[in-house]
Structure formats: C-alpha cells, structure tokens
Short mmCIF file of C-alpha atoms and ligand atoms in Angstrom, two decimals:
data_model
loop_
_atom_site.label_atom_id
_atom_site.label_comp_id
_atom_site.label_asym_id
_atom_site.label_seq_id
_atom_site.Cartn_x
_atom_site.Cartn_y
_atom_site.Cartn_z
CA UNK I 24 -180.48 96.68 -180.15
CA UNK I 25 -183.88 95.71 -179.68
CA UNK I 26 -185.08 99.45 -178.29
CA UNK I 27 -183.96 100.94 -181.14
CA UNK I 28 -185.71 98.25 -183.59
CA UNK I 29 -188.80 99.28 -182.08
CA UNK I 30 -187.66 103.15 -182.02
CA UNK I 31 -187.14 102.49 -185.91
CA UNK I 32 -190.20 100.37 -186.88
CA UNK I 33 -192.15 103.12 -185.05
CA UNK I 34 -190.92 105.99 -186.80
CA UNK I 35 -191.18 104.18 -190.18
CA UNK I 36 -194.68 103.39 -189.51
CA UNK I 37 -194.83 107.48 -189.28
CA UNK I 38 -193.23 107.96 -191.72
CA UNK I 39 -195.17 105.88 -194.34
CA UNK I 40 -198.36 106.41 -192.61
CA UNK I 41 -198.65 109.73 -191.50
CA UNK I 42 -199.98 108.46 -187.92
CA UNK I 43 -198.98 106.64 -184.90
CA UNK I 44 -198.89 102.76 -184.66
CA UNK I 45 -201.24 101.33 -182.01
CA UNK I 46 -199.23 97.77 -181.24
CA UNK I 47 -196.04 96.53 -181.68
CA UNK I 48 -195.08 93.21 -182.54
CA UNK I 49 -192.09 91.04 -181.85
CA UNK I 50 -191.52 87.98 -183.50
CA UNK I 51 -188.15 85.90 -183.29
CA UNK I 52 -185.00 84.35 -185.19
CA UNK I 53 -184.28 80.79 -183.51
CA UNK I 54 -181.15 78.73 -183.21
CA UNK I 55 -181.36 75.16 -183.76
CA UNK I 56 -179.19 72.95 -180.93
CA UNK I 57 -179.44 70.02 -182.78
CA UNK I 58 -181.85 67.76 -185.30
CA UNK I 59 -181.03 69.00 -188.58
CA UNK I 60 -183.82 68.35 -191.81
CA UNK I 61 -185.57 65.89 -189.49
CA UNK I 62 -188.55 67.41 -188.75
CA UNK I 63 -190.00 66.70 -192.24
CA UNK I 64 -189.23 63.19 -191.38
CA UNK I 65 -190.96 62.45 -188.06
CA UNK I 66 -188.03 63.57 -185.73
CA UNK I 67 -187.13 65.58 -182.85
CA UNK I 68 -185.41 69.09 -183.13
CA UNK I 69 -184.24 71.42 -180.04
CA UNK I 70 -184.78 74.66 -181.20
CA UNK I 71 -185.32 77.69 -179.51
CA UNK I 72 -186.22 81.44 -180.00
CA UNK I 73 -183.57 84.14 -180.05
CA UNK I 74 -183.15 88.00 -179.28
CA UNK I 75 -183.42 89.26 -183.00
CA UNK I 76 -186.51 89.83 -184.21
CA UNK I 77 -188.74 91.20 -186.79
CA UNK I 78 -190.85 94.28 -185.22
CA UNK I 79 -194.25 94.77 -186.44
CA UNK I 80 -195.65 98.19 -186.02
CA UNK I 81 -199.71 98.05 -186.61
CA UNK I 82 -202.61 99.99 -186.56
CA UNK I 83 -206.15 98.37 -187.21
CA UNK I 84 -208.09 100.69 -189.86
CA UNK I 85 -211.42 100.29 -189.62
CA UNK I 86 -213.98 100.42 -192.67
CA UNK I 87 -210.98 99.78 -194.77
CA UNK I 88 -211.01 97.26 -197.06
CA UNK I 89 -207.10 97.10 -197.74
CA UNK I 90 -203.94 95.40 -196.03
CA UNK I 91 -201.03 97.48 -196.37
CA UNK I 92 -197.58 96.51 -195.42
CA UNK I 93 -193.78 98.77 -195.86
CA UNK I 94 -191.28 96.46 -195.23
CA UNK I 95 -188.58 99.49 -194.19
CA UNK I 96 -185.57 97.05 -194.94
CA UNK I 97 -186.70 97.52 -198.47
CA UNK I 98 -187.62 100.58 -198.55
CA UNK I 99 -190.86 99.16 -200.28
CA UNK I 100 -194.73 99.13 -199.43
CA UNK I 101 -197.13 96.50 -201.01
CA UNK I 102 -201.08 96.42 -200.60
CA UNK I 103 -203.63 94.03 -201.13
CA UNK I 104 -207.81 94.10 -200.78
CA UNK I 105 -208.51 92.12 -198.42
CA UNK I 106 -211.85 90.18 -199.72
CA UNK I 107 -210.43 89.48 -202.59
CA UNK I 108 -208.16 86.26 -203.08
CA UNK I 109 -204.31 86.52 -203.70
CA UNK I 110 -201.84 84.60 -205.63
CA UNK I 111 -198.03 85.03 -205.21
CA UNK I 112 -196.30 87.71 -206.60
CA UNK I 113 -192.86 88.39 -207.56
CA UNK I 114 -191.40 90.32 -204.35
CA UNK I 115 -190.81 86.94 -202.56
CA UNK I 116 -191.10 88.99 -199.26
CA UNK I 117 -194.41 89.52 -200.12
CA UNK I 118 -195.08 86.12 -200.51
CA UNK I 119 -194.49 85.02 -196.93
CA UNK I 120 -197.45 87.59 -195.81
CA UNK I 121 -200.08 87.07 -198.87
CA UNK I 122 -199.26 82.82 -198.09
CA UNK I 123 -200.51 83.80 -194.53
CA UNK I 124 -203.69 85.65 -195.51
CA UNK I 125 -204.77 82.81 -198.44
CA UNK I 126 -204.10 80.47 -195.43
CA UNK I 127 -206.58 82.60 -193.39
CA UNK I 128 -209.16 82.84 -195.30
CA UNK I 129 -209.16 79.05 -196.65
CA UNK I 130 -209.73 78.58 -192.64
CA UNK I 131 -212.79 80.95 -193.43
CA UNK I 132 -211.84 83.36 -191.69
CA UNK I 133 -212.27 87.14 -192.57
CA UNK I 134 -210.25 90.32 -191.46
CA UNK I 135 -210.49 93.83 -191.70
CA UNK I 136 -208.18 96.87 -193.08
CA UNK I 137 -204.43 97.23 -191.53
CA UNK I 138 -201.17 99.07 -191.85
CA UNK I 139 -198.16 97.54 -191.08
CA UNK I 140 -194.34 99.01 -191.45
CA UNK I 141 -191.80 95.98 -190.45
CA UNK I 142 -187.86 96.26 -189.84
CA UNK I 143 -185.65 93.42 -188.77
CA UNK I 144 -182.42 92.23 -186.33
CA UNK I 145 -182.35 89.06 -188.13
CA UNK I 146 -179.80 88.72 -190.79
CA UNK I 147 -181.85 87.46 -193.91
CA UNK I 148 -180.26 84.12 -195.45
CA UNK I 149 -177.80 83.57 -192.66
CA UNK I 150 -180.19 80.27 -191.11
CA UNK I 151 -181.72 82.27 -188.32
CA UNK I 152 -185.29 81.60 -189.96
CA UNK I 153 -186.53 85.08 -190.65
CA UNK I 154 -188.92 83.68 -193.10
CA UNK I 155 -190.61 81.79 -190.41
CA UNK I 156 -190.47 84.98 -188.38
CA UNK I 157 -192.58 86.91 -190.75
CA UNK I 158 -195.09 84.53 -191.78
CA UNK I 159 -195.98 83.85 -188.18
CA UNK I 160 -195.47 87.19 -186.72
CA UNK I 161 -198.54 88.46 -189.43
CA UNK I 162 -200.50 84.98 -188.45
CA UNK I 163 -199.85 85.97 -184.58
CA UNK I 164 -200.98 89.67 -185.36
CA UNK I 165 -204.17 88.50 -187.78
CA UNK I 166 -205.24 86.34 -185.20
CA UNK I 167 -204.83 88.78 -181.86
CA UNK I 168 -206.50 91.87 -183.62
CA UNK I 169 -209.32 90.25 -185.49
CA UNK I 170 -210.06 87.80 -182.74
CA UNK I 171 -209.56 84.97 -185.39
CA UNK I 172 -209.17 82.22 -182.32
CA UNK I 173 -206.47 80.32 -183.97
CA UNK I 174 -203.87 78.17 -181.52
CA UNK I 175 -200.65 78.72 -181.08
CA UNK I 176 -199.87 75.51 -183.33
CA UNK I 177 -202.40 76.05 -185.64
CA UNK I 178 -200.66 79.41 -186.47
CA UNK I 179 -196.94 77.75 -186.77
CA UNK I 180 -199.12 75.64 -189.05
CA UNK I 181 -200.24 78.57 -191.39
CA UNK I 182 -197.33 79.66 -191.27
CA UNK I 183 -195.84 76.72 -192.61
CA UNK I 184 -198.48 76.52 -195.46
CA UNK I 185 -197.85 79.93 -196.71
CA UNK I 186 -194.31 78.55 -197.15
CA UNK I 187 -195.57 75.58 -199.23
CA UNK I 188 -197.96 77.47 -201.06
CA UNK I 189 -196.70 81.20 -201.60
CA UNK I 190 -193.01 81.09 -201.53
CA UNK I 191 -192.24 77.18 -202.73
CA UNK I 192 -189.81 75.93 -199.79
CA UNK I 193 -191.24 72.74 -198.93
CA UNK I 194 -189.83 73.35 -195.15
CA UNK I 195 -190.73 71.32 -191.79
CA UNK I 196 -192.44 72.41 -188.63
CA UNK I 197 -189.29 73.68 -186.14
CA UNK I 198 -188.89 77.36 -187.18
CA UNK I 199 -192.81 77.88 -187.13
CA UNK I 200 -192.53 76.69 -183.68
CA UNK I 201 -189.58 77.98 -182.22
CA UNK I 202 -190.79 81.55 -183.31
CA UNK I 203 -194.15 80.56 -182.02
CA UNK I 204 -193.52 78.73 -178.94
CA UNK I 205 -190.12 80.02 -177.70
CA UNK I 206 -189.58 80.56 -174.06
CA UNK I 207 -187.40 82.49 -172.33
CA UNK I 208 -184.12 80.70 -171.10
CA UNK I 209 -185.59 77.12 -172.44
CA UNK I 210 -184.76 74.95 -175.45
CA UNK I 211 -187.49 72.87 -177.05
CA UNK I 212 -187.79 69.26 -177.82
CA UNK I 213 -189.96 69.39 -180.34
CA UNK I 214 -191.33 65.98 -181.80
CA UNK I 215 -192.07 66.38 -185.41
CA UNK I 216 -194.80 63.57 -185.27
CA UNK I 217 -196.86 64.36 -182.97
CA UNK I 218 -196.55 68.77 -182.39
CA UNK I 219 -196.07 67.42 -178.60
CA UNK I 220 -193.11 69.58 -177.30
CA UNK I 221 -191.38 69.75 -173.53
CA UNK I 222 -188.61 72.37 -172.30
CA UNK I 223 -185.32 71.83 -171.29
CA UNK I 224 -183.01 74.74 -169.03
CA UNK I 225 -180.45 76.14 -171.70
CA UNK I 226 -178.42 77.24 -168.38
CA UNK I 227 -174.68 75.39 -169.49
CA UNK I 228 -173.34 76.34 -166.64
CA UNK I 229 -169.80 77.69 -168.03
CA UNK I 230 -170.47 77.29 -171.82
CA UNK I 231 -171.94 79.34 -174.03
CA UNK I 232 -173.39 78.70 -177.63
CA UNK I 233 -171.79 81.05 -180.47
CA UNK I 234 -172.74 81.61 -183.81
CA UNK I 235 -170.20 82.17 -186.65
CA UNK I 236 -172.31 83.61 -189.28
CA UNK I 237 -170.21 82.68 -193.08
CA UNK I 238 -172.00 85.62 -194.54
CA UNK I 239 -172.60 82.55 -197.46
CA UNK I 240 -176.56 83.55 -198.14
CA UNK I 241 -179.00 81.23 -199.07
CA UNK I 242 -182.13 80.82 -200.26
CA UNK I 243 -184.34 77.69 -199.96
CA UNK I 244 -185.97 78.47 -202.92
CA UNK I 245 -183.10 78.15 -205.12
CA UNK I 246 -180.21 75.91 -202.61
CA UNK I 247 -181.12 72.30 -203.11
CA UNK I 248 -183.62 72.27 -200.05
CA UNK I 249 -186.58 71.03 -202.11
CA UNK I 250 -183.87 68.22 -203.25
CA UNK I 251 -183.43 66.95 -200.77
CA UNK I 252 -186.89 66.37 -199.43
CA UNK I 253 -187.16 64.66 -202.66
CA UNK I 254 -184.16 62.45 -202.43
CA UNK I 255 -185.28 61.74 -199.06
CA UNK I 256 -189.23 60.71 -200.26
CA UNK I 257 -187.81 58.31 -202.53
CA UNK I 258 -186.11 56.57 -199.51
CA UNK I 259 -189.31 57.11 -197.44
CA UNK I 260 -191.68 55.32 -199.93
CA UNK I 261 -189.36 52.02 -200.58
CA UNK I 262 -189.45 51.81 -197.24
CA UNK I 263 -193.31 52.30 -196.58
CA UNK I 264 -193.46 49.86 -199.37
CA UNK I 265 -191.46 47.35 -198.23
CA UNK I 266 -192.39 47.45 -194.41
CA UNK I 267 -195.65 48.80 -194.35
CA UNK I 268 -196.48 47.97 -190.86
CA UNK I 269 -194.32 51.16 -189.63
CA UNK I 270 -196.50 54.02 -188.73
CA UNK I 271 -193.14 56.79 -188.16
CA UNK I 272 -190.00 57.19 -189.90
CA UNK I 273 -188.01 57.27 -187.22
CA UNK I 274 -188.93 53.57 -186.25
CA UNK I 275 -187.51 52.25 -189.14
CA UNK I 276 -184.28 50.30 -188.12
CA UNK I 277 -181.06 51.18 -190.42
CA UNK I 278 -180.88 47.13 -191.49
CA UNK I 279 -184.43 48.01 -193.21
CA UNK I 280 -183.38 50.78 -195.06
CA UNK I 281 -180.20 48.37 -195.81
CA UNK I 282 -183.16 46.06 -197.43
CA UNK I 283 -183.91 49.02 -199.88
CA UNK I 284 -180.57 50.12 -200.72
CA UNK I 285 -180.24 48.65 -203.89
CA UNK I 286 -183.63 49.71 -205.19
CA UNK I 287 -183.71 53.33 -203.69
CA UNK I 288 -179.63 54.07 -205.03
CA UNK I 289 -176.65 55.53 -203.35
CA UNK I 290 -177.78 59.26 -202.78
CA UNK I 291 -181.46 58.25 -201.14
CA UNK I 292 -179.60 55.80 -199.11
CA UNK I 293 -177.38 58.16 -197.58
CA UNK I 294 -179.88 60.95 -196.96
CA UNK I 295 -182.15 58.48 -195.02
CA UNK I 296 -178.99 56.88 -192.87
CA UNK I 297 -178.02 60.68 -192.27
CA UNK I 298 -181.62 61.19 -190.82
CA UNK I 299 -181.76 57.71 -188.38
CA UNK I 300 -178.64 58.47 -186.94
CA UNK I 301 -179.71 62.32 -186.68
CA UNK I 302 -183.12 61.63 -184.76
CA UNK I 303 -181.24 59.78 -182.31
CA UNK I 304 -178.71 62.13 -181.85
CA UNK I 305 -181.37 64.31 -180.80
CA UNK I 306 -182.68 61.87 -178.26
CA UNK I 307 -178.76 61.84 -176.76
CA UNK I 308 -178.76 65.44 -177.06
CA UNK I 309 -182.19 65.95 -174.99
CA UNK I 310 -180.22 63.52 -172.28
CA UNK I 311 -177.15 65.53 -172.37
CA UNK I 312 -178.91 68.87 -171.92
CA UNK I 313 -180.74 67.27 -168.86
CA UNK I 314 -177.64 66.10 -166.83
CA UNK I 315 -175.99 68.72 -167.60
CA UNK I 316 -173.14 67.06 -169.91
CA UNK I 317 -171.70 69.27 -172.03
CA UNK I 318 -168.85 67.59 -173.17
CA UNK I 319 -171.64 64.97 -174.85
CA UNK I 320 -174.00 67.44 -176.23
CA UNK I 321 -170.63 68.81 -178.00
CA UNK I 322 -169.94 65.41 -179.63
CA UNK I 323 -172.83 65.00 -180.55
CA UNK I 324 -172.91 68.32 -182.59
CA UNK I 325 -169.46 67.57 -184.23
CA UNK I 326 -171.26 64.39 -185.58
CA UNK I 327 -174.13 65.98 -186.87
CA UNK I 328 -171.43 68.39 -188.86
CA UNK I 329 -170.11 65.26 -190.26
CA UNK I 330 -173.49 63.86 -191.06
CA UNK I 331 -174.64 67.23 -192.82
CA UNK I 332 -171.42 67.39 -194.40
CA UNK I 333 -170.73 64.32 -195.96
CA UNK I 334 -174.30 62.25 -195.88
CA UNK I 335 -176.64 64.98 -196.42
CA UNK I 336 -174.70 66.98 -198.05
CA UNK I 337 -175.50 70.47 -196.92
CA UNK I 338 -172.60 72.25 -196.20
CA UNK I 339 -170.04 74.07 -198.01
CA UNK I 340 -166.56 74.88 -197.84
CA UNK I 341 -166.62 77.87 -195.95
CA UNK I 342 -169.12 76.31 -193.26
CA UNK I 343 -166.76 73.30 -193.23
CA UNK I 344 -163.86 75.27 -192.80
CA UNK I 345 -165.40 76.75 -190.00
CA UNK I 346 -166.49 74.01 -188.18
CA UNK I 347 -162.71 72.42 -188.94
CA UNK I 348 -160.97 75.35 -187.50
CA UNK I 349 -163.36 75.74 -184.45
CA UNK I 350 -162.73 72.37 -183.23
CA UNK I 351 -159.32 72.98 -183.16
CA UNK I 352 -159.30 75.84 -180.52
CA UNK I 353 -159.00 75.56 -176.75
CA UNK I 354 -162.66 75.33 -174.55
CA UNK I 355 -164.61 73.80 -178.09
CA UNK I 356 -166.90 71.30 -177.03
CA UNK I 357 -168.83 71.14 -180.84
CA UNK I 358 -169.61 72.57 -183.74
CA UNK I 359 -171.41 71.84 -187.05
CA UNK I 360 -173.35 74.07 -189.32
CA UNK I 361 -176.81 75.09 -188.31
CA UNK I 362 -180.33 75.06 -190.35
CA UNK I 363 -181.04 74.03 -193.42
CA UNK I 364 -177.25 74.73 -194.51
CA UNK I 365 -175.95 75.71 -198.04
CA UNK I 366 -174.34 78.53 -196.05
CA UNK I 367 -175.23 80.66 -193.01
CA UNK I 368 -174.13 80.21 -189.84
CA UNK I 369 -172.24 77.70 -187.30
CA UNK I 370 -173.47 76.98 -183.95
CA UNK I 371 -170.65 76.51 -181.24
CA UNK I 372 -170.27 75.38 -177.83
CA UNK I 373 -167.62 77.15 -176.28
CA UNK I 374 -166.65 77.43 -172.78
CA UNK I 375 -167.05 81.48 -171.97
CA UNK I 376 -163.60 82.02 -170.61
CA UNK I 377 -162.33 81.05 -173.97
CA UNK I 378 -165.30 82.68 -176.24
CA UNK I 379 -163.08 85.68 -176.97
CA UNK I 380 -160.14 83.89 -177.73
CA UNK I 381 -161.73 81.66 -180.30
CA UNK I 382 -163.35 84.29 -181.81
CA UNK I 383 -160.65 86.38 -182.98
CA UNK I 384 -158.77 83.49 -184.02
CA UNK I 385 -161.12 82.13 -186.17
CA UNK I 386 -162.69 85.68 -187.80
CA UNK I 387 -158.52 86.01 -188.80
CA UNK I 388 -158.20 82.42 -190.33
CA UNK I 389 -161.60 82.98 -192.02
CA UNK I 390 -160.59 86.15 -193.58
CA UNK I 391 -157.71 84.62 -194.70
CA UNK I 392 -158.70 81.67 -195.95
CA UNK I 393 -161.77 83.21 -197.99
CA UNK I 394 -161.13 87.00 -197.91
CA UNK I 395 -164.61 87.58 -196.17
CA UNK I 396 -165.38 89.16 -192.85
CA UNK I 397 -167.53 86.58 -190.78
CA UNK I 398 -170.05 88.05 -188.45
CA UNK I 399 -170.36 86.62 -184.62
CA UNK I 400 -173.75 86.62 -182.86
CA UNK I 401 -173.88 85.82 -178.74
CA UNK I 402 -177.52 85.55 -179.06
CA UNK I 403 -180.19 85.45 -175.87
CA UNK I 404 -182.68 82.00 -175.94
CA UNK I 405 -186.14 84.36 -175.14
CA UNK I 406 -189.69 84.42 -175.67
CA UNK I 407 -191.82 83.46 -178.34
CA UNK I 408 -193.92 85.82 -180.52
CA UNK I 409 -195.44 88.56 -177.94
CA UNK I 410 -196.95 92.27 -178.21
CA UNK I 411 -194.54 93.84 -176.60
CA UNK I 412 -195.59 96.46 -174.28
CA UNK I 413 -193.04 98.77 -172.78
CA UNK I 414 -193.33 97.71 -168.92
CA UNK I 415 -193.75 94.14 -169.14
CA UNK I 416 -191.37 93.08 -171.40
CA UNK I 417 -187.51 93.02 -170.74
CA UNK I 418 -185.65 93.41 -173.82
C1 LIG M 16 -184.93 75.10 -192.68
C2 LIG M 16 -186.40 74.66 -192.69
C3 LIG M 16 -186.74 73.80 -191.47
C4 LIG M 16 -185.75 72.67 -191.28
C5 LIG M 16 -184.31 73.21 -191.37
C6 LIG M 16 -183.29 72.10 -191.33
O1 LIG M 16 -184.70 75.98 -191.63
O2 LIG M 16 -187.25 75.77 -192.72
O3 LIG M 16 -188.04 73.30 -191.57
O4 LIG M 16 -185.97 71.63 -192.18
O5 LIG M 16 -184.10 73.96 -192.54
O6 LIG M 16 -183.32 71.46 -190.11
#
C-alpha cells in the first residue's frame, strides 16, 4: 500500500511538474492507546505513529521565488511567493501548509522556491490525525532542505501553531509528536507538561489493536473541539484561582475541583473530573503496557469510552454503538472511541485468534443498525517522519 503511495505521489509530481521529484517524504497517521483531550491539560497520552502516511514528493527549485504545492487527492495545486507574508485562505488544506511557513518565518527563518505534489493513506476525518501529518511533514521537509536547524519538538511545535493560527483548531501537542517522534514497534508516553517522552514495547503478545473506522467524519473546526477547551478553561481558572499554589493541572485533587463546583457549573465540572480520572488512567495504562497486562490496559480503555461518552461528551451513537457491541464479542479486552471523537474511529484490543471473528460480526450489526459500511484498519506502530529512501527503509 505504501509502494504504490510513493509510485503515485511520484508520478503526480510528473505529471503536474513536468520533471522528476528529487526526495520523497513520509509522514504518519497515529493511533492514540489511551489519554484522550488531556494533553491540552498537562497530561500524559500514549500515542504512536502508524503505517499510513502522507507522501511528499519534492524538488528544491533554485532562484525561484515561489512554493508550489498539488495536493493529488484534490486534484488541486496552490502557490504562494515565498518572501511575502501569508494569511489563511479558504481551501482549509491549504491552511495547514501556509500556518507552517508564517510559523517559519516568524522564527526568522527564510526558504527558497519548491514543488511539492502530496497523496495520502490516511483517511481524512476518521481521527488518524492527517492534519498533524501535513503540517509537520512540510515543517520536517522546510527544515531538512533549507538547513533551517529546527528540533524535532520545535517542529511538532510549528506544527501545532499553524493549527492555532491558520486553520482555528485549538488542538494539543500528541499528534504533532506522534507523527514527529514515532518509532517503530514503540508506543509513547508522552507528558504534556513537560515535552519529556519515554517508549514502551507495543509487542501484546497475543492481542492485537483494531480500528473500526464509523466512516462518521469530522472536522475540528466545526465538531465542538474548540468547546470544549473552553468548557474545560473555565474549570481550569476557578481552580488556579482558588488554589493558586498548583503549578500542573493534573495535581489538582478531585475534592478541589469539588470546592469549585458550584461556581464553575455542571458541564465544566464534568469535563475537568473526566480529565483527572483520564490522566491517571494513563499512568495505569503506562503500568499495564510494561508488565505486560492486557486484560488491565483493556479496562482501562472501556473506562475511558465511558468517560468520553458520558463526561466529556465526545462520542456519538454510532461510535457508542460500536464500542457496545465490541465488548460483547469473545477475545475483547477494551474498546472506546479514539481522538478527539465526534466520529471516526474505535480502537480495540482484541486477542488475534478472535480478530476475524469480531470483525465480521460487528461490520454486519453496524450495517444493520445504521445502514453504513464501517471500514477496519490492522495498522503497523512505525517510524516517525523520515525521507524515505528505497534501500533503507522497510515499508
Ligand atoms: C485531536 C487533537 C489532539 C488531542 C485529541 C484528543 O486529535 O488534535 O491534540 O486533543 O484530539 O485527545
């Protein structure tokens, strides 16, 4: 699948260019194991980087003064001078990119005239974090070709920014990263606070992680995202208020934000509980993956369903459906929906003899429950963004 992403971006490069590429790009979808809408709130998330990507094919132009990109899934080009300054635009893919650039050059930084055709494996709106795929892929291929001398965090920061800035999501840190920093076979723990991040094996030894993808899109422009930072900041500056002593989020105890629950109301209340209970499932979770104890990691991703569901309010009643039905079938250690929710996918631990099994039985229930085909992804936990050059990487 990968091969003939490349094959394609390739070609379209050709094709829109008239000329061979000189590098290829490519830049990674991640799942999310658990820590869900924490890591704008000083938690920990366990990410990691998948096999879908978005390919970049590039060629540096030199004495060029433009920056032009086709985006083949479009079918449409865009181009921009590059000493001039941007401001967003309508194509909201277009966004992602210019964000990046403005981000660039507020650093200072200059660069000179490319092409670039891109084509992707990752489904668009399905919680897989393409955005953060594209905004760091062009940061990663800005800063390798013009010898910009960013780090790796400083890019998942720009790309972050260009989110903020460009496209309006007011998202966290963990997709930046886990396209930036994945590794192959390795989940991260990722602490929000701090950027500080270890590895943990992803081997489960007889259990597998599934995705059901809803095929419910989203946007986080327009699904309730920005909301719920909001209902959550309202929570956040009681508390900061109240106790002011506390330098994280996550050390504030849940009789504290009991002290505020009168002044902060019902639906800040219950966003902020969701998000104590959810950094310290990720703690558990971290523990789990290290001894090896699936049947708690599982558990512990049914209850973040619940919180998501019900506290946070996230989900939908396809997802929950889903997850409902999932739990119900032989080898299902957890379930819950994955990413910033309002549709996309489910992430499932499922013992591999049974993978099969489950997975017919719940594509027929969801078809007949909601007339829609769901899509299934056994997705590879690989490497971060990377050049790929034909011998050294394995794809
Ligand atoms: C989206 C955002 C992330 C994160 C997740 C929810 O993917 O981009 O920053 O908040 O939602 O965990």
């Amino acid at each position: 699948m990968t091969e003939k992403l490349i094959n394609d971006t390739k070609e379209a490069f050709q094709k829109a260019f008239q000329k061979e590429s000189e590098h290829i790009y490519l830049s990674p979808g991640r799942i999310n194991i658990i820590g869900e809408h924490v890591d704008y709130s000083d938690g920990f998330v366990l990410p990691a980087a998948i096999d879908k990507y978005i390919c970049f094919a590039v060629k540096k132009i030199d004495n060029s003064e433009t920056c032009t990109f086709f985006a083949k899934d479009f079918n449409e080009s865009f181009s921009f001078n590059i000493n001039e300054k941007q401001t967003p635009v309508p194509q909201t893919w277009v966004n992602y990119l210019l964000g990046v650039f403005n981000a660039v050059q507020e650093e200072g930084k200059t660069i000179g005239g490319l092409e670039i055709a891109f084509s992707s494996t990752i489904p668009m709106g399905s919680g897989l974090s393409s955005s953060a795929a594209l905004e760091c892929g062009f940061a990663f291929i800005l800063n390798q070709i013009f010898n910009l001398g960013f780090s790796k965090k400083e890019l998942a920061v720009i790309g972050q920014k260009s989110e903020h800035t460009f496209v309006g999501v007011k998202c966290g840190i963990m997709d930046q990263f886990a396209s930036v920093f994945g590794k192959d076979g390795k989940v991260m723990m990722l602490d929000c606070h701090s950027l500080d991040h270890q590895y943990y094996n992803a081997d489960l030894k007889g259990f597998e992680f599934v995705l059901f993808d809803s095929c419910v899109k989203h946007t986080h422009l327009t699904s309730g995202y920005n909301d719920r930072r909001k209902d959550v900041d309202n929570g956040k500056k009681a508390l900061w208020k109240k106790f002011p002593h506390i330098v994280k989020f996550r050390d504030f105890s849940v009789e504290m934000l009991d002290e505020v629950r009168e002044e902060i109301g019902e639906i800040s209340y219950k966003r902020c509980l969701y998000l104590l209970n959810e950094i310290e499932r990720v703690e558990q979770a971290a523990l789990a993956l290290s001894e090896n104890n699936v049947a708690r990691l599982g558990k512990l991703l049914t209850e973040t369903h619940a919180g998501l569901s019900t506290e946070f309010e996230v989900s939908c009643n396809e997802l929950d459906f889903l997850v409902e039905q999932t739990l119900k079938e032989q080898g299902v250690l957890g379930a819950r929906i994955m990413g910033g929710g309002f549709g996309g996918c489910s992430i499932n631990l499922i013992k591999e003899d049974d993978v099969e099994n489950v997975i017919n039985t719940i594509r027929e229930k969801y078809e007949d429950e909601f007339n829609i085909q769901m899509k299934v992804y056994q997705v590879k936990i690989s490497e971060g963004i990377k050049e790929y050059t034909p011998n050294e990487f394995s794809i």
